[in-house]
Short mmCIF file of C-alpha atoms in Angstrom, two decimals:
data_model
loop_
_atom_site.label_atom_id
_atom_site.label_comp_id
_atom_site.label_asym_id
_atom_site.label_seq_id
_atom_site.Cartn_x
_atom_site.Cartn_y
_atom_site.Cartn_z
CA MET A 1 52.19 112.46 54.83
CA CYS A 2 54.55 110.22 57.45
CA SER A 3 57.15 109.51 54.45
CA LEU A 4 57.52 113.59 54.88
CA ILE A 5 57.48 113.37 59.03
CA ASN A 6 60.18 110.71 59.18
CA ILE A 7 62.33 112.28 56.09
CA ILE A 8 61.81 115.71 58.98
CA VAL A 9 62.54 113.79 62.10
CA ALA A 10 65.54 112.21 60.36
CA SER A 11 67.40 115.86 59.48
CA ILE A 12 66.49 116.98 62.93
CA ILE A 13 67.83 113.97 64.80
CA CYS A 14 70.99 114.04 62.22
CA CYS A 15 71.69 117.82 62.64
CA CYS A 16 71.69 117.22 66.25
CA TRP A 17 74.39 114.80 65.83
CA MET A 18 76.10 116.70 63.41
CA GLY A 19 75.77 119.55 66.22
CA PHE A 20 77.31 117.48 68.78
CA VAL A 21 79.85 115.93 67.07
CA SER A 22 81.54 118.95 66.12
CA ALA A 23 80.19 121.28 68.91
CA TYR A 24 83.79 122.61 68.92
CA GLU A 25 85.03 125.61 67.00
CA LEU A 26 88.32 125.20 65.14
CA ILE A 27 90.76 128.41 66.26
CA TYR A 28 94.22 127.33 64.91
CA ALA A 29 95.75 124.19 62.94
CA ILE A 30 99.53 124.25 62.10
CA ASN A 31 101.44 120.86 60.60
CA CYS A 32 104.69 121.91 62.48
CA GLY A 33 108.20 121.56 60.08
CA SER A 34 106.16 121.46 56.91
CA ASN A 35 105.24 123.75 53.88
CA GLU A 36 102.51 122.36 53.02
CA PRO A 37 98.81 121.84 54.40
CA VAL A 38 97.35 118.48 54.96
CA LYS A 39 93.13 117.97 56.36
CA ILE A 40 93.17 114.96 58.19
CA ASP A 41 89.44 114.70 60.13
CA ASP A 42 87.88 117.35 58.77
CA ILE A 43 90.62 119.59 60.36
CA LEU A 44 92.45 121.67 58.24
CA TYR A 45 96.55 121.82 59.09
CA ASP A 46 98.31 124.81 57.58
CA ARG A 47 101.70 125.11 56.44
CA ASP A 48 104.14 125.64 59.10
CA PRO A 49 104.09 129.65 59.69
CA LEU A 50 107.85 130.04 61.10
CA THR A 51 110.03 130.37 58.76
CA ASP A 52 114.22 128.46 59.34
CA ARG A 53 115.50 131.90 60.91
CA ILE A 54 113.23 130.49 63.60
CA GLY A 55 113.97 127.00 64.84
CA ILE A 56 115.01 123.99 62.58
CA ALA A 57 111.81 122.38 60.62
CA SER A 58 112.70 118.56 59.83
CA ASP A 59 110.93 115.68 58.20
CA TYR A 60 113.39 113.35 60.10
CA GLY A 61 110.27 111.00 61.18
CA LYS A 62 109.85 109.54 57.58
CA GLN A 63 112.50 107.45 57.96
CA LEU A 64 110.29 104.90 60.54
CA MET A 65 108.01 102.52 59.57
CA MET A 66 104.67 104.05 61.03
CA ILE A 67 103.11 105.94 64.59
CA GLY A 68 102.03 104.27 67.09
CA ARG A 69 98.79 105.30 68.72
CA ALA A 70 98.09 107.05 65.16
CA SER A 71 96.41 106.12 62.20
CA GLN A 72 97.65 106.27 58.73
CA GLU A 73 95.92 109.31 57.69
CA GLU A 74 97.76 111.26 61.44
CA GLU A 75 101.02 109.98 60.74
CA ILE A 76 102.03 112.62 58.53
CA LEU A 77 101.62 115.39 61.48
CA TYR A 78 103.93 113.38 63.65
CA GLN A 79 106.52 112.96 61.21
CA THR A 80 107.39 116.60 60.36
CA GLU A 81 108.54 119.00 63.08
CA ARG A 82 110.29 121.96 63.77
CA TYR A 83 113.10 122.43 67.18
CA SER A 84 115.68 124.79 67.96
CA THR A 85 118.72 124.77 69.88
CA ASN A 86 116.69 128.61 71.58
CA THR A 87 113.53 128.88 73.01
CA PHE A 88 110.69 129.34 70.39
CA GLY A 89 106.88 129.84 70.10
CA TYR A 90 104.09 130.34 68.03
CA ASP A 91 101.32 133.04 69.08
CA LEU A 92 97.69 131.80 69.35
CA PRO A 93 94.81 133.59 67.69
CA VAL A 94 92.25 134.79 70.37
CA SER A 95 88.21 134.21 69.28
CA GLY A 96 86.66 136.20 72.42
CA ASP A 97 85.64 134.99 75.58
CA GLY A 98 85.06 131.22 76.17
CA GLU A 99 86.75 127.83 77.36
CA TYR A 100 89.76 126.84 74.90
CA LEU A 101 91.11 123.39 74.45
CA LEU A 102 95.07 123.94 72.95
CA VAL A 103 96.38 120.51 71.36
CA LEU A 104 100.28 119.80 71.53
CA LYS A 105 101.55 117.01 69.19
CA PHE A 106 104.27 115.06 69.76
CA CYS A 107 106.65 112.11 68.62
CA GLU A 108 110.25 111.30 69.32
CA VAL A 109 112.10 110.37 66.15
CA TYR A 110 115.13 110.45 67.13
CA PHE A 111 116.22 109.50 70.19
CA SER A 112 116.10 105.83 71.66
CA GLY A 113 116.09 106.48 75.72
CA PRO A 114 114.57 108.39 78.24
CA ASN A 115 116.18 112.10 80.00
CA LEU A 116 117.63 112.95 76.64
CA LYS A 117 115.37 115.26 75.18
CA VAL A 118 113.68 117.07 78.48
CA PHE A 119 111.91 120.95 78.13
CA ASP A 120 109.38 122.55 79.28
CA VAL A 121 105.92 123.79 77.68
CA VAL A 122 104.88 127.58 78.92
CA LEU A 123 101.54 129.46 77.95
CA ASN A 124 100.58 132.89 77.77
CA ALA A 125 105.24 134.11 79.32
CA GLU A 126 103.42 133.44 82.77
CA HIS A 127 101.79 129.69 82.61
CA THR A 128 104.42 126.65 83.07
CA ALA A 129 101.85 123.90 80.79
CA VAL A 130 104.09 121.35 80.53
CA SER A 131 107.19 120.45 83.41
CA ASP A 132 110.25 118.37 82.34
CA LEU A 133 108.57 117.15 79.21
CA ASP A 134 110.28 113.71 78.16
CA ILE A 135 108.63 112.24 75.07
CA TYR A 136 110.12 109.08 74.77
CA GLN A 137 109.73 108.32 78.91
CA GLN A 138 106.04 109.01 78.10
CA VAL A 139 105.60 106.69 75.38
CA GLY A 140 108.97 105.66 74.00
CA LYS A 141 110.27 106.36 70.52
CA GLY A 142 107.74 106.31 67.19
CA VAL A 143 105.04 106.61 69.22
CA ALA A 144 102.28 109.70 69.48
CA HIS A 145 101.95 111.68 72.39
CA ASP A 146 99.29 114.37 72.88
CA GLU A 147 99.48 117.28 75.45
CA TYR A 148 96.00 118.84 76.05
CA ILE A 149 96.06 122.16 77.57
CA TYR A 150 92.50 123.84 79.06
CA TYR A 151 92.12 127.61 79.38
CA THR A 152 89.51 130.50 80.00
CA ILE A 153 89.82 133.90 78.29
CA SER A 154 87.41 136.36 79.93
CA ARG A 155 87.00 140.26 79.68
CA GLY A 156 90.61 140.15 78.28
CA LYS A 157 92.40 137.60 80.79
CA LEU A 158 93.63 134.42 80.11
CA PHE A 159 92.96 131.43 83.17
CA TYR A 160 95.09 128.92 83.22
CA LYS A 161 94.02 126.17 86.55
CA GLU A 162 94.08 128.97 89.22
CA GLU A 163 96.30 131.62 87.18
CA GLU A 164 95.68 134.50 85.33
CA SER A 165 97.68 136.78 83.01
CA GLU A 166 96.76 139.49 80.78
CA ILE A 167 96.08 139.33 76.95
CA ARG A 168 98.48 141.37 75.45
CA GLY A 169 98.17 142.26 70.70
CA GLY A 170 94.56 139.90 70.96
CA LYS A 171 97.25 136.63 70.86
CA VAL A 172 98.03 133.90 73.61
CA ARG A 173 102.02 132.68 72.70
CA VAL A 174 103.14 129.16 73.62
CA GLU A 175 106.82 128.86 74.27
CA PHE A 176 108.79 125.72 73.96
CA ILE A 177 111.32 126.10 76.64
CA LYS A 178 114.84 125.26 75.94
CA GLY A 179 116.48 123.29 78.70
CA TYR A 180 119.93 121.31 79.30
CA ARG A 181 118.87 118.70 77.51
CA ASP A 182 118.67 118.48 73.83
CA ASN A 183 116.08 120.78 71.64
CA PRO A 184 112.59 121.79 72.41
CA LYS A 185 110.30 120.69 69.84
CA ILE A 186 106.78 120.57 68.42
CA ASN A 187 104.76 118.30 65.88
CA ALA A 188 101.48 119.68 65.38
CA ILE A 189 99.28 122.32 67.09
CA VAL A 190 95.38 122.58 67.22
CA LEU A 191 93.35 125.16 69.20
CA VAL A 192 89.74 124.82 69.39
CA LYS A 193 87.08 126.84 71.76
CA GLY A 194 83.15 125.82 72.81
CA ASP A 195 82.39 122.03 73.65
CA VAL A 196 86.12 121.54 74.11
CA GLU A 197 85.52 117.94 75.57
CA ASN A 198 84.12 116.19 72.58
CA PHE A 199 87.50 117.15 70.76
CA LYS A 200 89.24 113.92 69.62
CA LYS A 201 91.80 112.43 71.44
CA LEU A 202 94.48 110.17 70.73
CA ASP A 203 93.74 105.87 72.59
CA PRO A 204 94.77 105.57 75.91
CA ILE A 205 98.64 103.97 75.67
CA GLU A 206 97.76 99.99 76.64
CA ILE A 207 99.69 98.31 79.41
CA GLU A 208 99.77 94.66 79.62
CA ALA A 209 98.95 93.21 83.23
CA PRO A 210 101.62 91.23 84.61
CA ASP A 211 100.84 87.59 84.28
CA GLN A 212 100.32 86.57 88.09
CA THR A 213 99.85 83.41 87.70
CA HIS A 214 103.75 83.03 86.71
CA GLN A 215 104.72 85.04 89.24
CA LEU A 216 103.31 83.20 91.74
CA ASN A 217 105.17 79.86 90.03
CA ASP A 218 108.42 81.90 89.56
CA ILE A 219 108.27 82.77 93.75
CA GLU A 220 107.23 79.18 94.40
CA SER A 221 110.34 78.37 93.22
CA GLU A 222 112.58 80.51 94.18
CA SER A 223 111.22 79.37 97.96
CA LEU A 224 112.20 76.04 96.88
CA GLU A 225 115.32 76.25 95.84
CA TYR A 226 116.03 78.42 99.28
CA ASP A 227 115.26 76.05 101.45
CA GLU A 228 117.46 73.57 99.84
CA ILE A 229 120.80 75.56 99.81
CA LYS A 230 118.79 76.93 103.01
CA PRO A 231 121.86 75.74 105.78
CA ALA A 232 120.16 74.10 109.32
CA LYS A 233 119.34 76.35 111.85
CA GLN A 234 121.73 76.40 114.54
CA ARG A 235 120.59 75.85 117.46
CA LYS A 236 121.67 78.49 120.62
CA THR A 237 123.37 77.17 123.48
CA SER A 238 122.02 78.16 126.65
CA GLY A 239 125.19 79.74 129.19
CA PRO A 240 129.05 78.86 128.34
CA ARG A 241 130.49 75.94 127.36
CA GLN A 242 130.69 73.28 129.53
CA GLU A 243 133.92 71.33 130.06
CA ASP A 244 133.96 67.52 129.92
CA PRO A 245 133.86 66.12 133.70
CA TYR A 246 135.79 62.24 132.12
CA ALA A 247 138.24 64.47 130.47
CA LEU A 248 139.70 65.25 134.07
CA ASP A 249 142.33 63.10 135.41
CA ASP A 250 142.04 60.07 138.42
CA SER A 251 144.53 61.63 140.57
CA SER A 252 142.56 64.82 140.72
CA VAL A 253 139.66 63.04 141.26
CA MET A 254 140.86 60.88 144.60
CA LEU A 255 142.74 63.98 146.05
CA PRO A 256 139.77 65.31 148.14
CA VAL A 257 139.38 61.80 149.43
CA PHE A 258 142.29 61.90 150.69
CA ILE A 259 142.74 65.26 152.37
CA ALA A 260 139.93 64.23 153.78
CA ILE A 261 140.56 60.94 155.48
CA GLY A 262 144.04 62.52 156.69
CA ALA A 263 141.87 64.99 158.68
CA PHE A 264 140.08 62.91 160.32
CA ILE A 265 143.21 60.01 161.31
CA PRO A 266 144.02 62.85 163.97
CA LEU A 267 140.34 63.53 165.19
CA LEU A 268 140.12 60.12 165.64
CA PHE A 269 143.00 59.98 167.82
CA CYS A 270 142.08 62.36 170.31
CA LEU A 271 138.65 61.18 171.00
CA CYS A 272 140.49 57.50 172.06
CA LYS A 273 142.60 59.63 174.47
CA LEU A 274 139.65 60.94 176.50
#
């Protein structure tokens, strides 16, 4: 009897755990630029529904040895892509009212610097979901980068942040806008609904903190070097420069004495006559 109870309890816990992990509903998933479907983490990414009449399919990313931030299994999603010399997009299905999460997967596989490929992502023709996306500036070359776009559908309207728009034809369109810096692109798309917070996300990028000890040592050494080459402090004089009194001529010094004697002799003579 106890064994049966334990089995039932374990089954309930297992079902609850599985329900917690997969609390969202998969609506749409495609591997852009690829003709082959691929299943990763229980998500079936279908082949790209677009043809080369709309953009260009590319597997140029397969030349890279590895894709950063992605597991070996996930790398294929970031190695293939669709890009276009014009604005292009995909129509996303709607599965009733609820909370949605649109995941756009990117990886820069060509450029080796920032400000070379920059574009916008627009949702439902009215909402700028991603502005001035520069994949290289975000993560560098050959590194996975996902954009997470949350929106709500209710009574035939899409609500994104504090904006709303009408849904026409039961589809929500996501577009990649052609700008002045190269061509827009996309590597893979996933759309889920429900408890979207449980969707697996990429690990955050680890940024190494600068070594403060080395920084302090560098600052101290620079300070010492500056002290060594710094000129001695010049004292400011108070008033105009004084002439050297000893540099005067002797005759010029005795002249006032002679004048005083010359003036005193006539005065003395007058006093004697009185």
